[in-house]
Short mmCIF file of the C-alpha atoms (twelve columns), coordinates in Angstrom:
data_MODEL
# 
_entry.id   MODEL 
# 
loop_
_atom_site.group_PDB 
_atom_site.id 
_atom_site.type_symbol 
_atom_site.label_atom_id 
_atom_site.label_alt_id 
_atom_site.label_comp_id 
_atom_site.label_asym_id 
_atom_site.label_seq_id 
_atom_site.Cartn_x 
_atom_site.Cartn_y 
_atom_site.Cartn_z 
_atom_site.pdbx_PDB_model_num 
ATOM 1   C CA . UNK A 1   8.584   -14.898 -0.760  1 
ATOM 2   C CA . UNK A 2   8.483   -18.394 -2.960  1 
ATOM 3   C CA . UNK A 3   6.502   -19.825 -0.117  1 
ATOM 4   C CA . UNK A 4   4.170   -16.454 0.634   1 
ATOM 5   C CA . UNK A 5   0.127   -16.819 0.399   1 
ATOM 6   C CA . UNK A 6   -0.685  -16.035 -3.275  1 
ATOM 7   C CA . UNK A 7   -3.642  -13.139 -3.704  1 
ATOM 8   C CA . UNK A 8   -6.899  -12.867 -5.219  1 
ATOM 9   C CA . UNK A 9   -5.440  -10.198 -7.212  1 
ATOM 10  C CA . UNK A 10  -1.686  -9.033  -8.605  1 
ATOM 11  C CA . UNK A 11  0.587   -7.906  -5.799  1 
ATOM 12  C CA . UNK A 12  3.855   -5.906  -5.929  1 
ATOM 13  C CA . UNK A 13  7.414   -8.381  -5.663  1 
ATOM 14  C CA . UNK A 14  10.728  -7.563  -3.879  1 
ATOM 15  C CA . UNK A 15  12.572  -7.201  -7.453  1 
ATOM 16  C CA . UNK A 16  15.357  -4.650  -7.145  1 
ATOM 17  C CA . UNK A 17  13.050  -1.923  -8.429  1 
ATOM 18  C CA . UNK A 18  10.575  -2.085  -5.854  1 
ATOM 19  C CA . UNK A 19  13.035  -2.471  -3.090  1 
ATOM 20  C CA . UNK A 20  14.714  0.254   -4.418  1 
ATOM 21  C CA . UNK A 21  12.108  2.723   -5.261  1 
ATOM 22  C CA . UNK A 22  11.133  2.659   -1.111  1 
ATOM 23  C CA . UNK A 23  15.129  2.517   -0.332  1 
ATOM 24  C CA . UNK A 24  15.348  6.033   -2.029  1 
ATOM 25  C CA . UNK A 25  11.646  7.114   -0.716  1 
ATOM 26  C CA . UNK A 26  12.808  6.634   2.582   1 
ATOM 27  C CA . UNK A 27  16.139  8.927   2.520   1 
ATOM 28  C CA . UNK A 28  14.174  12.076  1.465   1 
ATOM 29  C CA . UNK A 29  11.129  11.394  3.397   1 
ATOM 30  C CA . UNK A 30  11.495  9.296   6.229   1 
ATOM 31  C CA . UNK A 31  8.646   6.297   6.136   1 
ATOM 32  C CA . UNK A 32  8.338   5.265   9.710   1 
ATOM 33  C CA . UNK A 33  4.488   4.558   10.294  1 
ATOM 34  C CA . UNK A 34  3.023   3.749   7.224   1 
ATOM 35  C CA . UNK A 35  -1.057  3.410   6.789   1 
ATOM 36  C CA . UNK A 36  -1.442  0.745   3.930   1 
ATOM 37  C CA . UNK A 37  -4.827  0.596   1.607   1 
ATOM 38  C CA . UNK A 38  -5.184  -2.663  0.437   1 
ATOM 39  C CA . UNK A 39  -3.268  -5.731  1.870   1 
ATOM 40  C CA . UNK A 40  -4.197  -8.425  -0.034  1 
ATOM 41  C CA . UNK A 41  -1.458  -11.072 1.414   1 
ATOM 42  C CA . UNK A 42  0.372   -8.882  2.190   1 
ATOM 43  C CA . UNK A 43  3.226   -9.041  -0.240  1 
ATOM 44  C CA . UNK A 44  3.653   -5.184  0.150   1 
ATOM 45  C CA . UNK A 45  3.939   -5.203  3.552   1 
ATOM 46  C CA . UNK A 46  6.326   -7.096  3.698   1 
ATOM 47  C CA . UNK A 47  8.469   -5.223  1.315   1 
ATOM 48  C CA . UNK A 48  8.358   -2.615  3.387   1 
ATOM 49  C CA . UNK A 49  8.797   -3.880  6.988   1 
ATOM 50  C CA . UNK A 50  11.864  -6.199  5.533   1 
ATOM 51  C CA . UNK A 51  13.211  -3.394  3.609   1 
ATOM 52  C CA . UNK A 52  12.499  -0.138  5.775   1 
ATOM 53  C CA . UNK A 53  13.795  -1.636  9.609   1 
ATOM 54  C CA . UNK A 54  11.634  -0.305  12.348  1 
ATOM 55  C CA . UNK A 55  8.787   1.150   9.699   1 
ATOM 56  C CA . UNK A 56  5.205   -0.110  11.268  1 
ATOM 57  C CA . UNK A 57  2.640   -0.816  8.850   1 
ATOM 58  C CA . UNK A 58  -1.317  -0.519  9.535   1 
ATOM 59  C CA . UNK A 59  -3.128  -2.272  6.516   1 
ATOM 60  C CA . UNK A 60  -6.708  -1.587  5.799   1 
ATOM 61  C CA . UNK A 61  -8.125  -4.675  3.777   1 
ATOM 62  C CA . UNK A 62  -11.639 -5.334  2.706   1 
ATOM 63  C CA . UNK A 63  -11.185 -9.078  1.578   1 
ATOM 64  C CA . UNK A 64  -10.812 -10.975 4.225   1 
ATOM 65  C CA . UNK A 65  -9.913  -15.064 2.821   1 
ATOM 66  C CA . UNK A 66  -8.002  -17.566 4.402   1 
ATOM 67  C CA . UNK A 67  -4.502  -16.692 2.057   1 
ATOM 68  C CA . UNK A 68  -4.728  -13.168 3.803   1 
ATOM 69  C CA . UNK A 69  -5.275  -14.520 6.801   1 
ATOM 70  C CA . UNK A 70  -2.349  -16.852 6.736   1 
ATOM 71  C CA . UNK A 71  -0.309  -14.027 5.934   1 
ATOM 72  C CA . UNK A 72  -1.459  -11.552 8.647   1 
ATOM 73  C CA . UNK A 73  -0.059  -14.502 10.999  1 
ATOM 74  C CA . UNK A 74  3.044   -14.693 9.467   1 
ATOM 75  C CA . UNK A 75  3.844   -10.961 9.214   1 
ATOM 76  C CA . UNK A 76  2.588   -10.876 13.153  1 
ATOM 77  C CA . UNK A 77  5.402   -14.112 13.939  1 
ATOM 78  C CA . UNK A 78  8.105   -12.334 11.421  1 
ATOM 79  C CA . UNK A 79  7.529   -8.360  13.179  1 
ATOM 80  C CA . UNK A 80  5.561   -8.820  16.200  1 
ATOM 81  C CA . UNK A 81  4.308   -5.158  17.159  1 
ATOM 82  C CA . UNK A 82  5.603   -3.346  14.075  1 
ATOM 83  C CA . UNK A 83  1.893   -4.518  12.022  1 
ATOM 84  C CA . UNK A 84  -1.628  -4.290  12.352  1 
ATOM 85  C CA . UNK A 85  -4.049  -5.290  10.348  1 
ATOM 86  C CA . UNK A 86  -8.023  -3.539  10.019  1 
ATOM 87  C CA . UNK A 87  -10.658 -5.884  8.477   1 
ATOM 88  C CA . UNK A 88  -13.227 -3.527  6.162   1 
ATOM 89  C CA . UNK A 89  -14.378 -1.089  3.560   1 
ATOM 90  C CA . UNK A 90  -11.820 1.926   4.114   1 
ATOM 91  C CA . UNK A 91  -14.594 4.137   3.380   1 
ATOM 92  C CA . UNK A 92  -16.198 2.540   6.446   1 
ATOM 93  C CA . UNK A 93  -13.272 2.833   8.547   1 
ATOM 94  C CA . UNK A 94  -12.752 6.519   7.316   1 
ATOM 95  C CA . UNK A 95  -16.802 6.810   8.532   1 
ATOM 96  C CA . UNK A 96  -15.600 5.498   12.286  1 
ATOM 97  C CA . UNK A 97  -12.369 7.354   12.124  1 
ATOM 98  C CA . UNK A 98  -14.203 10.808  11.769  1 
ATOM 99  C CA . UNK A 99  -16.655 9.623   15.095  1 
ATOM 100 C CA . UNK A 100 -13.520 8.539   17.534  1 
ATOM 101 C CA . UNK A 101 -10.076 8.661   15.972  1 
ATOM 102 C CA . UNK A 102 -8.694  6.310   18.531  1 
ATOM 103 C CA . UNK A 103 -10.533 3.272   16.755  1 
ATOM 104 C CA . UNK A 104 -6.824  3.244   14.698  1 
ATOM 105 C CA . UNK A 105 -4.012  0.985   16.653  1 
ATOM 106 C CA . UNK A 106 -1.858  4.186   16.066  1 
ATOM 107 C CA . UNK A 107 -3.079  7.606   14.358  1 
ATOM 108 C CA . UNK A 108 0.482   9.462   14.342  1 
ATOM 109 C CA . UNK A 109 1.333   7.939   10.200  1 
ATOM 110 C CA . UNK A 110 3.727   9.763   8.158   1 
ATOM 111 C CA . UNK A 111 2.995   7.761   5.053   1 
ATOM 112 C CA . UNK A 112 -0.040  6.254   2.861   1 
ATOM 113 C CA . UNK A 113 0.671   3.529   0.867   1 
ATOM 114 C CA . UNK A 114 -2.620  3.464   -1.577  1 
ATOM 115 C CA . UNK A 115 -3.198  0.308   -3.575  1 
ATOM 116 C CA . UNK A 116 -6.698  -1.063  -2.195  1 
ATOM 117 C CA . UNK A 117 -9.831  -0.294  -4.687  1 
ATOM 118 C CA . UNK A 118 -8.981  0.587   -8.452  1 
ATOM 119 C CA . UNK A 119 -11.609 3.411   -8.476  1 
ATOM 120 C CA . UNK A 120 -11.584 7.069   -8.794  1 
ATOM 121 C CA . UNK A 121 -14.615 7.572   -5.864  1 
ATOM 122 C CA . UNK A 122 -12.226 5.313   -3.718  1 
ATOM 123 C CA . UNK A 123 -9.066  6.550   -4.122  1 
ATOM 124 C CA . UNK A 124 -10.424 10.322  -3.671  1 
ATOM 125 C CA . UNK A 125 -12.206 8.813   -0.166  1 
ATOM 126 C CA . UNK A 126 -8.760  7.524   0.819   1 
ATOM 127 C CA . UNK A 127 -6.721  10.438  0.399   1 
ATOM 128 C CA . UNK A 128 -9.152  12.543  2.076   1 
ATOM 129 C CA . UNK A 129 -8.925  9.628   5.244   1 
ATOM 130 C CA . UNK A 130 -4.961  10.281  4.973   1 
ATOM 131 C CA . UNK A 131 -5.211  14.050  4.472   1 
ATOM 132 C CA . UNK A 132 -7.466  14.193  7.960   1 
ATOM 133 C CA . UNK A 133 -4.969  12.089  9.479   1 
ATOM 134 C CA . UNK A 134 -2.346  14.675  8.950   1 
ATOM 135 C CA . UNK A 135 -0.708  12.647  6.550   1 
ATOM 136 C CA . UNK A 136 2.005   13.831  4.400   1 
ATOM 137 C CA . UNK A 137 4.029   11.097  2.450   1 
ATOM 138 C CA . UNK A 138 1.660   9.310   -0.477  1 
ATOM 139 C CA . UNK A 139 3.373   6.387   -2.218  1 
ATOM 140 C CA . UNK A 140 0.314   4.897   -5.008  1 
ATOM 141 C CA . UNK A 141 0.927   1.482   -6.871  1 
ATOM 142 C CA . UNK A 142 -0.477  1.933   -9.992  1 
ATOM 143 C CA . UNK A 143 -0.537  5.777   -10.423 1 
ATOM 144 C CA . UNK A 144 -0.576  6.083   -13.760 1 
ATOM 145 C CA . UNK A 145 -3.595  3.882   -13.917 1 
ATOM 146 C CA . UNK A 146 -6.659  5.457   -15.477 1 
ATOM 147 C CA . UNK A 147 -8.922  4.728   -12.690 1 
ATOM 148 C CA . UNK A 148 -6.600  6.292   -9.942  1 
ATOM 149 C CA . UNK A 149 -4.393  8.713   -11.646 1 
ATOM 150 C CA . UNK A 150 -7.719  11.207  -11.926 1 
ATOM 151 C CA . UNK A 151 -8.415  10.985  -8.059  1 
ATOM 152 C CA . UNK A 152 -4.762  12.076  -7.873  1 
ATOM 153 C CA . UNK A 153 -4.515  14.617  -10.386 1 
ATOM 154 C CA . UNK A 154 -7.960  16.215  -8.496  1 
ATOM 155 C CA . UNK A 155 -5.800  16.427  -5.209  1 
ATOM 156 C CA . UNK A 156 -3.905  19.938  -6.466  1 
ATOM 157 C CA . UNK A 157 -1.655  20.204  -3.103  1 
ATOM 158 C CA . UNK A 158 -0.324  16.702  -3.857  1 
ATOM 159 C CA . UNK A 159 2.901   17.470  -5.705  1 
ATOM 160 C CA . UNK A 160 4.637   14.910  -7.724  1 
ATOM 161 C CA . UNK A 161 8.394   13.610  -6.395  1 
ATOM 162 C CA . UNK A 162 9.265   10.860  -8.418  1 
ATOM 163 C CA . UNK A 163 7.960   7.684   -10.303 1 
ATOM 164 C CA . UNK A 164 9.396   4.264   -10.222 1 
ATOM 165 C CA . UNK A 165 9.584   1.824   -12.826 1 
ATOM 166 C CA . UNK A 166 9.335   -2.084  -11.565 1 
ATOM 167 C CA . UNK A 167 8.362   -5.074  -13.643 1 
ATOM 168 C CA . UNK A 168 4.861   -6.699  -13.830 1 
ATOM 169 C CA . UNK A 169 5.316   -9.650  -12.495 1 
ATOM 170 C CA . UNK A 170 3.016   -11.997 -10.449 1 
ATOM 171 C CA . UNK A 171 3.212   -15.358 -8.680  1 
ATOM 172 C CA . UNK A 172 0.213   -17.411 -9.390  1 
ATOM 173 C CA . UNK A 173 -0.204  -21.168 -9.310  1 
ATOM 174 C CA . UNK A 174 3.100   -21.838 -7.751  1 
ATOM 175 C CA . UNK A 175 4.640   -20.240 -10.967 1 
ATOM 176 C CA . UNK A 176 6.178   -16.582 -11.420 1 
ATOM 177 C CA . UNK A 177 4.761   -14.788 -14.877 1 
ATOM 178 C CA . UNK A 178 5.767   -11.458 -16.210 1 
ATOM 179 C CA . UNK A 179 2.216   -9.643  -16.697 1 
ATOM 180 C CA . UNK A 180 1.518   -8.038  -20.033 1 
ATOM 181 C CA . UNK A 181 1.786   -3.889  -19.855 1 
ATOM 182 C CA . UNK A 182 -0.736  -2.614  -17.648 1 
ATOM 183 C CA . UNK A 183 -0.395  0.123   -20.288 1 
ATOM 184 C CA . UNK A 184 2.008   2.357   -18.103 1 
ATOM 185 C CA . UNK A 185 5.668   1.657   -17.737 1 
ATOM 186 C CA . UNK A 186 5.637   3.887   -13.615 1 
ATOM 187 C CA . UNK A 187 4.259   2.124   -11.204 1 
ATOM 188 C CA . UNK A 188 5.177   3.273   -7.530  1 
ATOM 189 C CA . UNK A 189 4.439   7.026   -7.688  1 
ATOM 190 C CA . UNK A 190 5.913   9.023   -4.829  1 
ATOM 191 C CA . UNK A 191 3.394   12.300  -3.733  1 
ATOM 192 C CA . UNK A 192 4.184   14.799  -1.066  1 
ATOM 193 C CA . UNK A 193 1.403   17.072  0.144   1 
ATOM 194 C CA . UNK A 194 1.852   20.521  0.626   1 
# 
């Protein structure tokens, strides 16, 4: 991804960790429609269609600037059909959802992959959009973090599979920088709902 869009904010990277930690997702819980919170450039997405094979991703972004939109078009010329991409607040989406579920491209996900807004009142609002979706499968980026880990911990029939480590890094400038500690050494989190 040398030549990828850069983001407004950090992003995950292939590094063997990452590319690993949805390798070994996948064999115990199948990921085959994923609904995404928080696309960015897309830099996850990616991961995931390149790494996962016929996996579909639906992203839900609320930034819409021209780095994302370069990168919607180049996911669309790299996967054709297998991504979609939903311009807006996902609390606002969530709002239509609940009037006419069919306002989704697809609403048959198996996964959530939650890493949009870094807030307790948001990540609670997205989990309850996956939860009345019928979804199952929760992968968070950043779980430990304290701004998300309490909207998780409040969800009592999401049971804990695994953690993954990965390093911090970002690509910024042109350049690739290992991040400081966000303060938690886990950063995929892998949650199953009961």
């Amino acid at each position: 991804l040398n030549d990828w869009p850069e983001g407004h904010v950090g992003h995950l990277v292939p590094s063997e960790e990452v590319v690993n930690a949805f390798i070994e997702i996948n064999k115990t819980h199948p990921i085959r429609n994923v609904l995404e919170f928080g696309f960015n450039t897309g830099w996850s997405t990616y991961i995931i269609l390149k790494t996962l094979g016929e996996t579909t991703v639906t992203s839900i972004e609320i930034y819409k600037f021209n780095n994302a939109e370069i990168a919607v078009q180049r996911l669309k010329d790299m996967f054709r059909d297998r991504t979609n991409i939903i311009w807006g607040d996902s609390r606002e989406i969530y709002k239509k959802v609940l009037k006419n579920k069919n306002i989704l491209p697809n609403s048959k996900f198996d996964t959530a992959f939650i890493d949009g807004g870094h807030f307790p009142e948001i990540v609670e609002k997205d989990i309850e959009f996956c939860k009345f979706l019928g979804i199952k499968n929760y992968i968070f980026d950043d779980g430990d973090c304290p701004n998300i880990f309490p909207a998780i911990k409040k969800n009592k029939d999401l049971n804990l599979i695994q953690k993954y480590p990965y390093i911090n890094i970002r690509k910024l400038n042109n350049k690739y920088f290992l991040k400081e500690s966000k303060g938690w050494e886990r950063g995929l989190h892998h949650y199953v709902l009961d």
